[in-house]
PDB file of C-alpha atoms and ligand atoms in Angstrom:
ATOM      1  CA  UNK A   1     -10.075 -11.363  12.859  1.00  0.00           C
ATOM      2  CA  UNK A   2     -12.107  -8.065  13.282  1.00  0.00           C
ATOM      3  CA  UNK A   3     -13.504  -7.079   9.983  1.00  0.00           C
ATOM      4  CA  UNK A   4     -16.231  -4.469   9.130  1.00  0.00           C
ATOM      5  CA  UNK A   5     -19.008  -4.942   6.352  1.00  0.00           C
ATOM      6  CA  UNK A   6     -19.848  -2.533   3.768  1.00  0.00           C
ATOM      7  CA  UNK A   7     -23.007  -4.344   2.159  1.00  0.00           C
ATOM      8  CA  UNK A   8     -21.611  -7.625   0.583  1.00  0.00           C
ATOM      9  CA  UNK A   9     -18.043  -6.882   0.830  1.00  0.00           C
ATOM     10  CA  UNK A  10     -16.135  -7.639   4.002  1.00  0.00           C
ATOM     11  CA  UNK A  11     -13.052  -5.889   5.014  1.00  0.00           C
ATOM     12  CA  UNK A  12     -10.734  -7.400   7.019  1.00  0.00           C
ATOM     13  CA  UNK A  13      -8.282  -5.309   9.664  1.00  0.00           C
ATOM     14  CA  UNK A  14      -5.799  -4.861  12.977  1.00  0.00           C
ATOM     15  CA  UNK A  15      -6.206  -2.269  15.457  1.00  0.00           C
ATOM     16  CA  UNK A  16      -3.428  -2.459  17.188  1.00  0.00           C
ATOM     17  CA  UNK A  17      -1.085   0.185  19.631  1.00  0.00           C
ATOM     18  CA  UNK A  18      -2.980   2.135  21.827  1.00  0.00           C
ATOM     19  CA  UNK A  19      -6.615   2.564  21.015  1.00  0.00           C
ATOM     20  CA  UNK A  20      -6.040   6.386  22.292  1.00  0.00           C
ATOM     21  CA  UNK A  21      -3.294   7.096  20.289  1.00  0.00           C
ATOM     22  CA  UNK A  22      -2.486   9.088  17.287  1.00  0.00           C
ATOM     23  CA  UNK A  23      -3.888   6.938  13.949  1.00  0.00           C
ATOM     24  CA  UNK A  24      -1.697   5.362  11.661  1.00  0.00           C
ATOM     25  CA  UNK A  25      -3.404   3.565   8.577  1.00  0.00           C
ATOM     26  CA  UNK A  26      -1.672   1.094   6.516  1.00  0.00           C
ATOM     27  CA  UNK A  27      -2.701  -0.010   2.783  1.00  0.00           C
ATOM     28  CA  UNK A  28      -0.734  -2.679   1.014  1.00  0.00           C
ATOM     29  CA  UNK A  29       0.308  -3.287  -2.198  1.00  0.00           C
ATOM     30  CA  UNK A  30      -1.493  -5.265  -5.181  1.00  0.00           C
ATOM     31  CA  UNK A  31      -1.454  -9.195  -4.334  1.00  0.00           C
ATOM     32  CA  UNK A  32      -0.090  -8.977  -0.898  1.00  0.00           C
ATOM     33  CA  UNK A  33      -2.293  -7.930   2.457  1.00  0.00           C
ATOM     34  CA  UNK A  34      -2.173  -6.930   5.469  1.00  0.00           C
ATOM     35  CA  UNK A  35       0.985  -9.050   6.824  1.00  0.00           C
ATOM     36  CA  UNK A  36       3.561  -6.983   4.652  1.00  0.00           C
ATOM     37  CA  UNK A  37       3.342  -4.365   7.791  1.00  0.00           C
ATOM     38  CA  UNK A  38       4.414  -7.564  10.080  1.00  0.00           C
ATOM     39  CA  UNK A  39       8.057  -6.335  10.662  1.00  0.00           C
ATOM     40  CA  UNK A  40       7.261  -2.824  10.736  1.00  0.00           C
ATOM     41  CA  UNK A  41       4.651  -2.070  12.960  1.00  0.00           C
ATOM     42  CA  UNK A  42       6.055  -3.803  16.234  1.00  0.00           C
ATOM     43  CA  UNK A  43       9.657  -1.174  15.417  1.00  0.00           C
ATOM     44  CA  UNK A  44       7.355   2.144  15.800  1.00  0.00           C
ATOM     45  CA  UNK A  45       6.227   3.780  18.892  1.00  0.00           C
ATOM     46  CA  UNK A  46       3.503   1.939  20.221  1.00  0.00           C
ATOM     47  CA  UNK A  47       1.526   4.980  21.711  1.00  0.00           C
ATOM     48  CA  UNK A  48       0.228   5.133  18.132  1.00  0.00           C
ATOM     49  CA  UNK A  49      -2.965   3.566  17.032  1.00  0.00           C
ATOM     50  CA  UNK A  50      -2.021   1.396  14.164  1.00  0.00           C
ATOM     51  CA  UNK A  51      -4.160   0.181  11.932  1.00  0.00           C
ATOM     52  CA  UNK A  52      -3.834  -1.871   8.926  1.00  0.00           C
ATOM     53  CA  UNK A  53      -6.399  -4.026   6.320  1.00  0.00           C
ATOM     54  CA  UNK A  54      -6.601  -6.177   3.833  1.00  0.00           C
ATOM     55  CA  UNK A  55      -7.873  -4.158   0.441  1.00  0.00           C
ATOM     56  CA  UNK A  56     -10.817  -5.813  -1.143  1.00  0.00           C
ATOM     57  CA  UNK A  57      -9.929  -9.145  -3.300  1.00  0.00           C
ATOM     58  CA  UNK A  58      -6.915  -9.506  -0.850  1.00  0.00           C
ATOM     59  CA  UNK A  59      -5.963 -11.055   2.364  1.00  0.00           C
ATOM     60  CA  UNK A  60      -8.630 -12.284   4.050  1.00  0.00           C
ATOM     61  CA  UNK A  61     -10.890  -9.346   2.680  1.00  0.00           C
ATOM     62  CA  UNK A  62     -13.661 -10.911   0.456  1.00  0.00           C
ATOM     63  CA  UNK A  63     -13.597 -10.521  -2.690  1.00  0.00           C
ATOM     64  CA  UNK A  64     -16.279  -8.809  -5.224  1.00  0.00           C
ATOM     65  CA  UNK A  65     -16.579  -9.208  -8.792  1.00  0.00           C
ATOM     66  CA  UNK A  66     -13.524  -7.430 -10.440  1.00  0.00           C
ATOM     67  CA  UNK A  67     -12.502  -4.960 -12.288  1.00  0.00           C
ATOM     68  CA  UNK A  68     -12.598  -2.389  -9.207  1.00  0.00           C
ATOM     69  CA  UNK A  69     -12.177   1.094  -9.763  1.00  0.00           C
ATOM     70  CA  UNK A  70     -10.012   3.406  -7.625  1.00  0.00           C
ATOM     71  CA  UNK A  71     -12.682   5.059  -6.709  1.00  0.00           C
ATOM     72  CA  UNK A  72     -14.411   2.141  -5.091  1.00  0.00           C
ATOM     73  CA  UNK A  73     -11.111   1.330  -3.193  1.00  0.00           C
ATOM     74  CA  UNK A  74     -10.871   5.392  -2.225  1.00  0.00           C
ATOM     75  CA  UNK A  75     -14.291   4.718  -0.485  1.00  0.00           C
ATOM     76  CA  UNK A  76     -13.398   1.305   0.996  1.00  0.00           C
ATOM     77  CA  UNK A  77     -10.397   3.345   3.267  1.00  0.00           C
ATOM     78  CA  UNK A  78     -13.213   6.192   3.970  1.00  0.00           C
ATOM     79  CA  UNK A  79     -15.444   3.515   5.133  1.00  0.00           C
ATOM     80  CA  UNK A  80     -13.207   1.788   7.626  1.00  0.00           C
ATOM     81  CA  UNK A  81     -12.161   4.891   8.965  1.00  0.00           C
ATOM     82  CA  UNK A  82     -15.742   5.917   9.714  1.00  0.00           C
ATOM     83  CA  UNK A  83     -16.441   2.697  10.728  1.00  0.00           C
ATOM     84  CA  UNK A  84     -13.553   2.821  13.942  1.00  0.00           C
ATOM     85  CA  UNK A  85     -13.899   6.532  13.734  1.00  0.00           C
ATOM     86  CA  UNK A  86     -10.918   7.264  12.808  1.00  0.00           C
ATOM     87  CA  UNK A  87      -9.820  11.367  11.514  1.00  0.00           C
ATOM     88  CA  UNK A  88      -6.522  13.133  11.047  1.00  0.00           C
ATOM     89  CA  UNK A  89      -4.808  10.007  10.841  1.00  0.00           C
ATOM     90  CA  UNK A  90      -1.455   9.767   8.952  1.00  0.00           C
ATOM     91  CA  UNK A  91      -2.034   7.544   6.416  1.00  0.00           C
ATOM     92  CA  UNK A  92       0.663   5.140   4.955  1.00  0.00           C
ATOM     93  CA  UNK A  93       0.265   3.404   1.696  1.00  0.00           C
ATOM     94  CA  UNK A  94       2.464   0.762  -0.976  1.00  0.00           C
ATOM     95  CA  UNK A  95       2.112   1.380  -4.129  1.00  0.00           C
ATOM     96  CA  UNK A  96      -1.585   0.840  -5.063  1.00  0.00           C
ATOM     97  CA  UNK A  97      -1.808   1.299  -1.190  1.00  0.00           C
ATOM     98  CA  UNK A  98      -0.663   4.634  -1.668  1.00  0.00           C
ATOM     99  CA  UNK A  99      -2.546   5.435  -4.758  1.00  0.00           C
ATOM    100  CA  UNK A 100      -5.192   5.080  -2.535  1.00  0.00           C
ATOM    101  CA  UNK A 101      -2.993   7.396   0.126  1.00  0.00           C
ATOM    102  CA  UNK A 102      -3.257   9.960  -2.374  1.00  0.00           C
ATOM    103  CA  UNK A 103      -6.802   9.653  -3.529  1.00  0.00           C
ATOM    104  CA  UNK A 104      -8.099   9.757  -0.280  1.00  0.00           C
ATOM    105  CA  UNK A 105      -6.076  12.794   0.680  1.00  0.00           C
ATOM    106  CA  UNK A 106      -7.904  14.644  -2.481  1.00  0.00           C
ATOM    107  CA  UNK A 107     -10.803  13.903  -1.338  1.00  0.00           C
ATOM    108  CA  UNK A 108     -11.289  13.706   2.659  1.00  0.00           C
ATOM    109  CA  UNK A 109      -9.015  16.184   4.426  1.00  0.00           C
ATOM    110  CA  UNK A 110     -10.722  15.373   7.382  1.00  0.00           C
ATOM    111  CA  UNK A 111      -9.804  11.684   7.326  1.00  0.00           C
ATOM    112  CA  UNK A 112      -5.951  12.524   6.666  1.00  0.00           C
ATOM    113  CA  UNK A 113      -3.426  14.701   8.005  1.00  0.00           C
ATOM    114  CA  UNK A 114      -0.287  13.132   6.245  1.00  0.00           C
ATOM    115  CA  UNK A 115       0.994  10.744   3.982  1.00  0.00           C
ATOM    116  CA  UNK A 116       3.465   8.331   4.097  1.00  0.00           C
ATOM    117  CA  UNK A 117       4.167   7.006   0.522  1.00  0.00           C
ATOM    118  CA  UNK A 118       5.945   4.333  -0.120  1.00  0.00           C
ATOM    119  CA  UNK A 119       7.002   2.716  -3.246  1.00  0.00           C
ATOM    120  CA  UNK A 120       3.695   4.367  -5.498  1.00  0.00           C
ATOM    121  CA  UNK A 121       3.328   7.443  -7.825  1.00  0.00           C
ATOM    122  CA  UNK A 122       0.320   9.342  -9.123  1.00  0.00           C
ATOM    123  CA  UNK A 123       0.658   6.605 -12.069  1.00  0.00           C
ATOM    124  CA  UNK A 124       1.704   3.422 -12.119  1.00  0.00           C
ATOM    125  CA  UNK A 125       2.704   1.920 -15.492  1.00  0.00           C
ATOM    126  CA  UNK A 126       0.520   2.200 -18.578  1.00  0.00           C
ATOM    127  CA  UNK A 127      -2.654   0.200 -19.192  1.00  0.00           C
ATOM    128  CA  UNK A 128      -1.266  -1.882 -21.540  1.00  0.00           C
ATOM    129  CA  UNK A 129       0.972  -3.529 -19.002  1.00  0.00           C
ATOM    130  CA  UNK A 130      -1.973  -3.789 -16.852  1.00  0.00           C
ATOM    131  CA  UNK A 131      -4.119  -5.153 -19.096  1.00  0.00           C
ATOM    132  CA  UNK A 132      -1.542  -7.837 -20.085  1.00  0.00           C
ATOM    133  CA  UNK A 133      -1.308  -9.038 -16.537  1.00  0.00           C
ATOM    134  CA  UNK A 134      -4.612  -9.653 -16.128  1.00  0.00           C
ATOM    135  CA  UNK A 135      -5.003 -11.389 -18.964  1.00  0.00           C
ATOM    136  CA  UNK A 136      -2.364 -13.536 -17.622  1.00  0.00           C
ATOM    137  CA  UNK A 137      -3.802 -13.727 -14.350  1.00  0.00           C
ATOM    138  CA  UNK A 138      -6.975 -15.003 -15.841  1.00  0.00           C
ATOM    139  CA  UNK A 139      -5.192 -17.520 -18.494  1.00  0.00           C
ATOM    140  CA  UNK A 140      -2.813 -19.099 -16.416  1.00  0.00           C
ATOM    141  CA  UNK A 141      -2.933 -17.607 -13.010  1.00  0.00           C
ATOM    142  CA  UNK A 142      -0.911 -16.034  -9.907  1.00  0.00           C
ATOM    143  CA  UNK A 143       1.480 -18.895 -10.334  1.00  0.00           C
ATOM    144  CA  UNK A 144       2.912 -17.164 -13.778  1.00  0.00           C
ATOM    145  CA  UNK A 145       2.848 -13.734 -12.326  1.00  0.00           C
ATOM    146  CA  UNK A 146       5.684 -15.033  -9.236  1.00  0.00           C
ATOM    147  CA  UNK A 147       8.612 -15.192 -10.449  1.00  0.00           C
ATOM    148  CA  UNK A 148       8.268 -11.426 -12.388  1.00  0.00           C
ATOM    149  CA  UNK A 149       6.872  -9.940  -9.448  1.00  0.00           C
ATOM    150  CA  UNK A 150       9.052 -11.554  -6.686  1.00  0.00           C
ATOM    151  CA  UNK A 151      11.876  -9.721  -9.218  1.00  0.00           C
ATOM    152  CA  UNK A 152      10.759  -6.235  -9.251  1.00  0.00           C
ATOM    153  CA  UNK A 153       9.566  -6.847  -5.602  1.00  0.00           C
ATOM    154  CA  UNK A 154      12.859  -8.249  -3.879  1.00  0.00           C
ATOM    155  CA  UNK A 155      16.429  -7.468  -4.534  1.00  0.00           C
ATOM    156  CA  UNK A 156      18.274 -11.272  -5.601  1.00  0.00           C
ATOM    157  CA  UNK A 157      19.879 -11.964  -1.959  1.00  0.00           C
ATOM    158  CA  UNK A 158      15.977 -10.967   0.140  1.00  0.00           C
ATOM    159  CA  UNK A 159      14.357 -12.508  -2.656  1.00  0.00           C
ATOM    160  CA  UNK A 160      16.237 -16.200  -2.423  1.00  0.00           C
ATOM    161  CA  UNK A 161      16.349 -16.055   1.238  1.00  0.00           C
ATOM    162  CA  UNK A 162      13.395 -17.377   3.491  1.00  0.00           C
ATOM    163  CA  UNK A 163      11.630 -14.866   3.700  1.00  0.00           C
ATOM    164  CA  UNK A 164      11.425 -14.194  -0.024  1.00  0.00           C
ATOM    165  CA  UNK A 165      10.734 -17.855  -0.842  1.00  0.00           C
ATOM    166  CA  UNK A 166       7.244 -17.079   1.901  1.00  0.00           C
ATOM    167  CA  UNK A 167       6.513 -14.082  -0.290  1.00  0.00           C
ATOM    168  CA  UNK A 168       6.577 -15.665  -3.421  1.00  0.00           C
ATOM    169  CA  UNK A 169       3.524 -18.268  -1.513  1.00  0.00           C
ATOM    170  CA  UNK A 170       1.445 -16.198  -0.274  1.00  0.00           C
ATOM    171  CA  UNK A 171       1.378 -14.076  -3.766  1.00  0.00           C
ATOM    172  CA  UNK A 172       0.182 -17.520  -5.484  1.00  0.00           C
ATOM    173  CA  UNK A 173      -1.893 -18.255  -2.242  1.00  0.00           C
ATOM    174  CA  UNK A 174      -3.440 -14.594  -3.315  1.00  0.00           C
ATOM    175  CA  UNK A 175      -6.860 -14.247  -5.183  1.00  0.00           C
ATOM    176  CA  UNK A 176      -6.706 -13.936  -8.669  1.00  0.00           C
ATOM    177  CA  UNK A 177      -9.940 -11.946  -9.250  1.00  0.00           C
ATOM    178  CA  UNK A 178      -8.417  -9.631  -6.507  1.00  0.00           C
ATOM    179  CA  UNK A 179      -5.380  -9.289  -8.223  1.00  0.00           C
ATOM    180  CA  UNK A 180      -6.807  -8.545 -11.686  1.00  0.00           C
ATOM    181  CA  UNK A 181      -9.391  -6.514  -9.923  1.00  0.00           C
ATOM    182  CA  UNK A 182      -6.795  -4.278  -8.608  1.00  0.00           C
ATOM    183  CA  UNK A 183      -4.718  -4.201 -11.432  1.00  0.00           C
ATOM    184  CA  UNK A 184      -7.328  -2.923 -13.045  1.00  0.00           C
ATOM    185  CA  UNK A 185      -7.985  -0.289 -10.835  1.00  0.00           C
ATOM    186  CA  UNK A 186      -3.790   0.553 -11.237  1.00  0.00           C
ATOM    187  CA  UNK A 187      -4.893   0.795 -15.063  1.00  0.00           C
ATOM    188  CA  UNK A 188      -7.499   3.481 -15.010  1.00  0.00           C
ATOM    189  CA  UNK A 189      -5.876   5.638 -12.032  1.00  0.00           C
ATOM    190  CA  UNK A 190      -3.531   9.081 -13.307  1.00  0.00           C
ATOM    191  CA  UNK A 191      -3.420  11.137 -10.152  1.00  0.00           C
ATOM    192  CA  UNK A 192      -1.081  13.831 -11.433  1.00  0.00           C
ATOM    193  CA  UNK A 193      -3.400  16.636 -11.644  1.00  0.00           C
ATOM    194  CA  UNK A 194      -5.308  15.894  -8.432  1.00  0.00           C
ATOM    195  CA  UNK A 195      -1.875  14.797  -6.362  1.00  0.00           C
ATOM    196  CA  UNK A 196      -0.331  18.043  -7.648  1.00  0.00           C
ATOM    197  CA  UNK A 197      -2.975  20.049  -5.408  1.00  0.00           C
ATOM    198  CA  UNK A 198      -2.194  18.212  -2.208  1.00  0.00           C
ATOM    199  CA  UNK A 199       0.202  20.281   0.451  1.00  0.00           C
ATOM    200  CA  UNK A 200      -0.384  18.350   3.566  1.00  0.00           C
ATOM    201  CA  UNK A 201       2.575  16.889   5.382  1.00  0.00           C
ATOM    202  CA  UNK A 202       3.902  13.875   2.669  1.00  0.00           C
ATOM    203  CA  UNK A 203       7.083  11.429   3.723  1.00  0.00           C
ATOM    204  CA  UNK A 204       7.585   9.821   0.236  1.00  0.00           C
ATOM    205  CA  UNK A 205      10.163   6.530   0.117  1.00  0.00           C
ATOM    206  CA  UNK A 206      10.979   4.264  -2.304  1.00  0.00           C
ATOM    207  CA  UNK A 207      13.796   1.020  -2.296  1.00  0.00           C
ATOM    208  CA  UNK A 208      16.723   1.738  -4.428  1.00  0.00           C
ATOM    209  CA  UNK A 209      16.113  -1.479  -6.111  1.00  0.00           C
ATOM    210  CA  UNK A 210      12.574  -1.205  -6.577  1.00  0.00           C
ATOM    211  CA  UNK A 211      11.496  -2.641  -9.858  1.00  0.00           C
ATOM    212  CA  UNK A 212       8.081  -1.787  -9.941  1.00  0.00           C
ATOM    213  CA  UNK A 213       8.067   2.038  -8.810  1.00  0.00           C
ATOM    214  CA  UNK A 214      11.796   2.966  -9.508  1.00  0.00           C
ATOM    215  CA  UNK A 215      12.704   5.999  -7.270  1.00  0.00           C
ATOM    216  CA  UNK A 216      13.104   8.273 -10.243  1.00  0.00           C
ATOM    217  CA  UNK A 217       9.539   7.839 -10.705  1.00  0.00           C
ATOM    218  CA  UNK A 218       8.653   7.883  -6.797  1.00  0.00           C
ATOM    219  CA  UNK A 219      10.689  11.207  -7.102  1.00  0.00           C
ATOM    220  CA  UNK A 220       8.698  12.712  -9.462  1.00  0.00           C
ATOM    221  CA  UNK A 221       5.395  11.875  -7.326  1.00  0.00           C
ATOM    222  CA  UNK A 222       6.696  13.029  -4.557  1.00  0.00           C
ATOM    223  CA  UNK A 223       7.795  16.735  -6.044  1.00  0.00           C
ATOM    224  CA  UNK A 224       4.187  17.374  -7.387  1.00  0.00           C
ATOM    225  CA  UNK A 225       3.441  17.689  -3.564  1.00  0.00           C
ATOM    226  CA  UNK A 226       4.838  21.197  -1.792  1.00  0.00           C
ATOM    227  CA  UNK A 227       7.211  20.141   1.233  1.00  0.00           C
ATOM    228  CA  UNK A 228       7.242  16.797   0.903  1.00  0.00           C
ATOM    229  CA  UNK A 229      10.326  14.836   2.084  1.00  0.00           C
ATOM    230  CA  UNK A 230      12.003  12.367  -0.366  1.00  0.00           C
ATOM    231  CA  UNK A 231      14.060   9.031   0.648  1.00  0.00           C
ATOM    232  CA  UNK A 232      15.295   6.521  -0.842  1.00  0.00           C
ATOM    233  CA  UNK A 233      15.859   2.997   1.552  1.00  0.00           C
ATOM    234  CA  UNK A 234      19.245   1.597  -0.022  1.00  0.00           C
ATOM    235  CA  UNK A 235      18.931  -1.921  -0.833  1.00  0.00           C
ATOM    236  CA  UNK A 236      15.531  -2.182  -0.613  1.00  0.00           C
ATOM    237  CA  UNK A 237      12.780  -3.276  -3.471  1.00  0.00           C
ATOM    238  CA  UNK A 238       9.462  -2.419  -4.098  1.00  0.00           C
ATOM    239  CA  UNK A 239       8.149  -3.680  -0.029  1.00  0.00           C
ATOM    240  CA  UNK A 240      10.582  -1.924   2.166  1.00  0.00           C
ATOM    241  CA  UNK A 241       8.506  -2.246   5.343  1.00  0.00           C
ATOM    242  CA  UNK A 242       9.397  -6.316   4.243  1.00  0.00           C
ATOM    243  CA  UNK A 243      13.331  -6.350   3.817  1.00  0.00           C
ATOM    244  CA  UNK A 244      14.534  -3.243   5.100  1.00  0.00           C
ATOM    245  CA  UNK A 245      11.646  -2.486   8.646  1.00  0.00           C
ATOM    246  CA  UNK A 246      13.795  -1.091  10.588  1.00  0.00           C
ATOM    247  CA  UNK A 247      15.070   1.895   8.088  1.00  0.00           C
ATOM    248  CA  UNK A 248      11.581   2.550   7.399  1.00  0.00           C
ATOM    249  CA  UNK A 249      10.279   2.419  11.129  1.00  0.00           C
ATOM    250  CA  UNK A 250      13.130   5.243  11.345  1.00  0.00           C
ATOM    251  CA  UNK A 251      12.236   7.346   8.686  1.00  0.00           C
ATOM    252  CA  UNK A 252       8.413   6.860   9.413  1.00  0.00           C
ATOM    253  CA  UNK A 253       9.502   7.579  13.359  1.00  0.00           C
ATOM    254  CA  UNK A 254      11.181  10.709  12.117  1.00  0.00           C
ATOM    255  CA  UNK A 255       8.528  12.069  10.079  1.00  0.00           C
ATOM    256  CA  UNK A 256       5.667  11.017  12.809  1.00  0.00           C
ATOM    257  CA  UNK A 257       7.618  13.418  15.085  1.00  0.00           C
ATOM    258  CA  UNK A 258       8.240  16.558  12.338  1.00  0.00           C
ATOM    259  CA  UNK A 259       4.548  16.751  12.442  1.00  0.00           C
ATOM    260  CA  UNK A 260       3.844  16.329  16.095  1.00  0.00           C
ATOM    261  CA  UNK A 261       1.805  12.769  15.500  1.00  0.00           C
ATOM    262  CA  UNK A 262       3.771  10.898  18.309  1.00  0.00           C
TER     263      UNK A 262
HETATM  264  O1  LIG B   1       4.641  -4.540 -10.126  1.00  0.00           O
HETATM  265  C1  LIG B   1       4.146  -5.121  -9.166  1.00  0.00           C
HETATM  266  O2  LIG B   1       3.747  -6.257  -9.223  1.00  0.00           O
HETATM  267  C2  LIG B   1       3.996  -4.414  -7.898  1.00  0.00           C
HETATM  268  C3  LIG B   1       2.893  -3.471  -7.792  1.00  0.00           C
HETATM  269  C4  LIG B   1       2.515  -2.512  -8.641  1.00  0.00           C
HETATM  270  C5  LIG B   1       1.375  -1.818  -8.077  1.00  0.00           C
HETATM  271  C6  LIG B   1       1.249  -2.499  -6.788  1.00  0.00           C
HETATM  272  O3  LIG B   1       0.441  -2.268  -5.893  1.00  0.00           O
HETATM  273  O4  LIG B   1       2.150  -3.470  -6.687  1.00  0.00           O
END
């Protein structure tokens, strides 16, 4: 797998579509990678450049010494980017993925020219709840974290199915230092002042059964940004581009278009 190095930490990624295409960059959510774009990216026009990576302590990233800070995972996107010299791309982002969506919108304009937000707000949860999972994580590991997650992840019928069952392996396959390194970067991150100054072209969508990111909440992130567009992908959870691809390939097709990116 191509990967790029920024000192110790290796960061694993896809570059896939055509290499002279419009960029598309994909960031997953907390303890999943890279493969929760599987379904999606072979539904959307494949004139794009589309590339996707595993965020640090995930996938088949390495993983440093947690906590991480938000910051550090802001500059992890910037670096890649730089790295396969990448600008203007539209950037697409779940949850802490699109914490980062945000974050790196604030600060490199350059680098971004729209959002796609899926299934995140400007704050997730309090730190309490964070804190709790990663002490958790660290007493008795991703194995008691599954069933809770696959819930607010997967409505009952995707979660019991195949599919779901593969989920709820490769989130105890996962890293636990990654996950309680992101989670702790979830605890320390309130975007609402900084989000609330973005006005570039934002697609916000969020399942209707997401337990994680409920779409009043992904609602509320989505109206601190001027003109952004607000959906909500019926019967999906908290990974549409997992159980419901093809609704979001046509809302991200849709929005691609508005702004002239494909
Ligand atoms: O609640 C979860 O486990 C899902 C989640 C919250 C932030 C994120 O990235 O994933």
């Amino acid at each position: 797998m191509p990967h790029i190095e920024i000192g110790d930490l290796r960061l694993n990624y896809l570059d896939e579509g055509r290499a002279t295409g419009a960029p598309v960059v994909f960031a997953h959510a907390l303890g999943s990678d890279l493969r929760i774009w599987d379904n999606l990216i072979p539904l959307l026009p494949q004139d794009l450049r589309l590339v996707r990576y595993d965020l640090r302590g995930h996938g088949r990233s390495t993983t440093p010494e947690p906590p991480y800070a938000m910051g550090a995972l802001i500059r992890d996107a910037e670096r890649l980017m730089e790295a396969l010299s990448i600008r203007e791309a539209v950037f697409v982002g779940c949850s802490i993925g699109g914490m980062i969506a945000q974050g790196l919108a604030v600060k490199r304009l350059d680098l971004v020219r729209g959002l796609v937000l899926c299934d995140t707000a400007a704050k997730i949860g309090t730190p309490e709840i964070w804190q709790d999972r990663i002490d958790q994580v660290r007493s008795y590991g991703l194995e008691s974290l599954a069933d809770p997650t696959m819930k607010r992840w997967f409505a009952p019928a995707f979660r019991q199915g195949p599919e779901g069952q593969l989920w709820r392996e490769r989130f105890i396959e996962g890293d636990p230092d990654g996950y309680a390194g992101g989670a702790a970067a979830i605890a320390g991150t309130d975007f609402y002042t900084t989000t609330a100054r973005l006005t570039l072209p934002t697609l916000a969508l969020v399942g209707s059964e997401d337990g994680s990111t409920p779409p009043d909440l992904v609602r509320e992130t989505a109206e601190l940004i001027r003109g952004s567009r607000f959906e909500i992908v019926r019967g999906a959870g908290h990974v549409p581009s997992v159980d419901k691809p093809a609704e979001v390939a046509a809302l991200v097709t849709e929005f691609l278009r508005s702004i002239g990116h494909v």
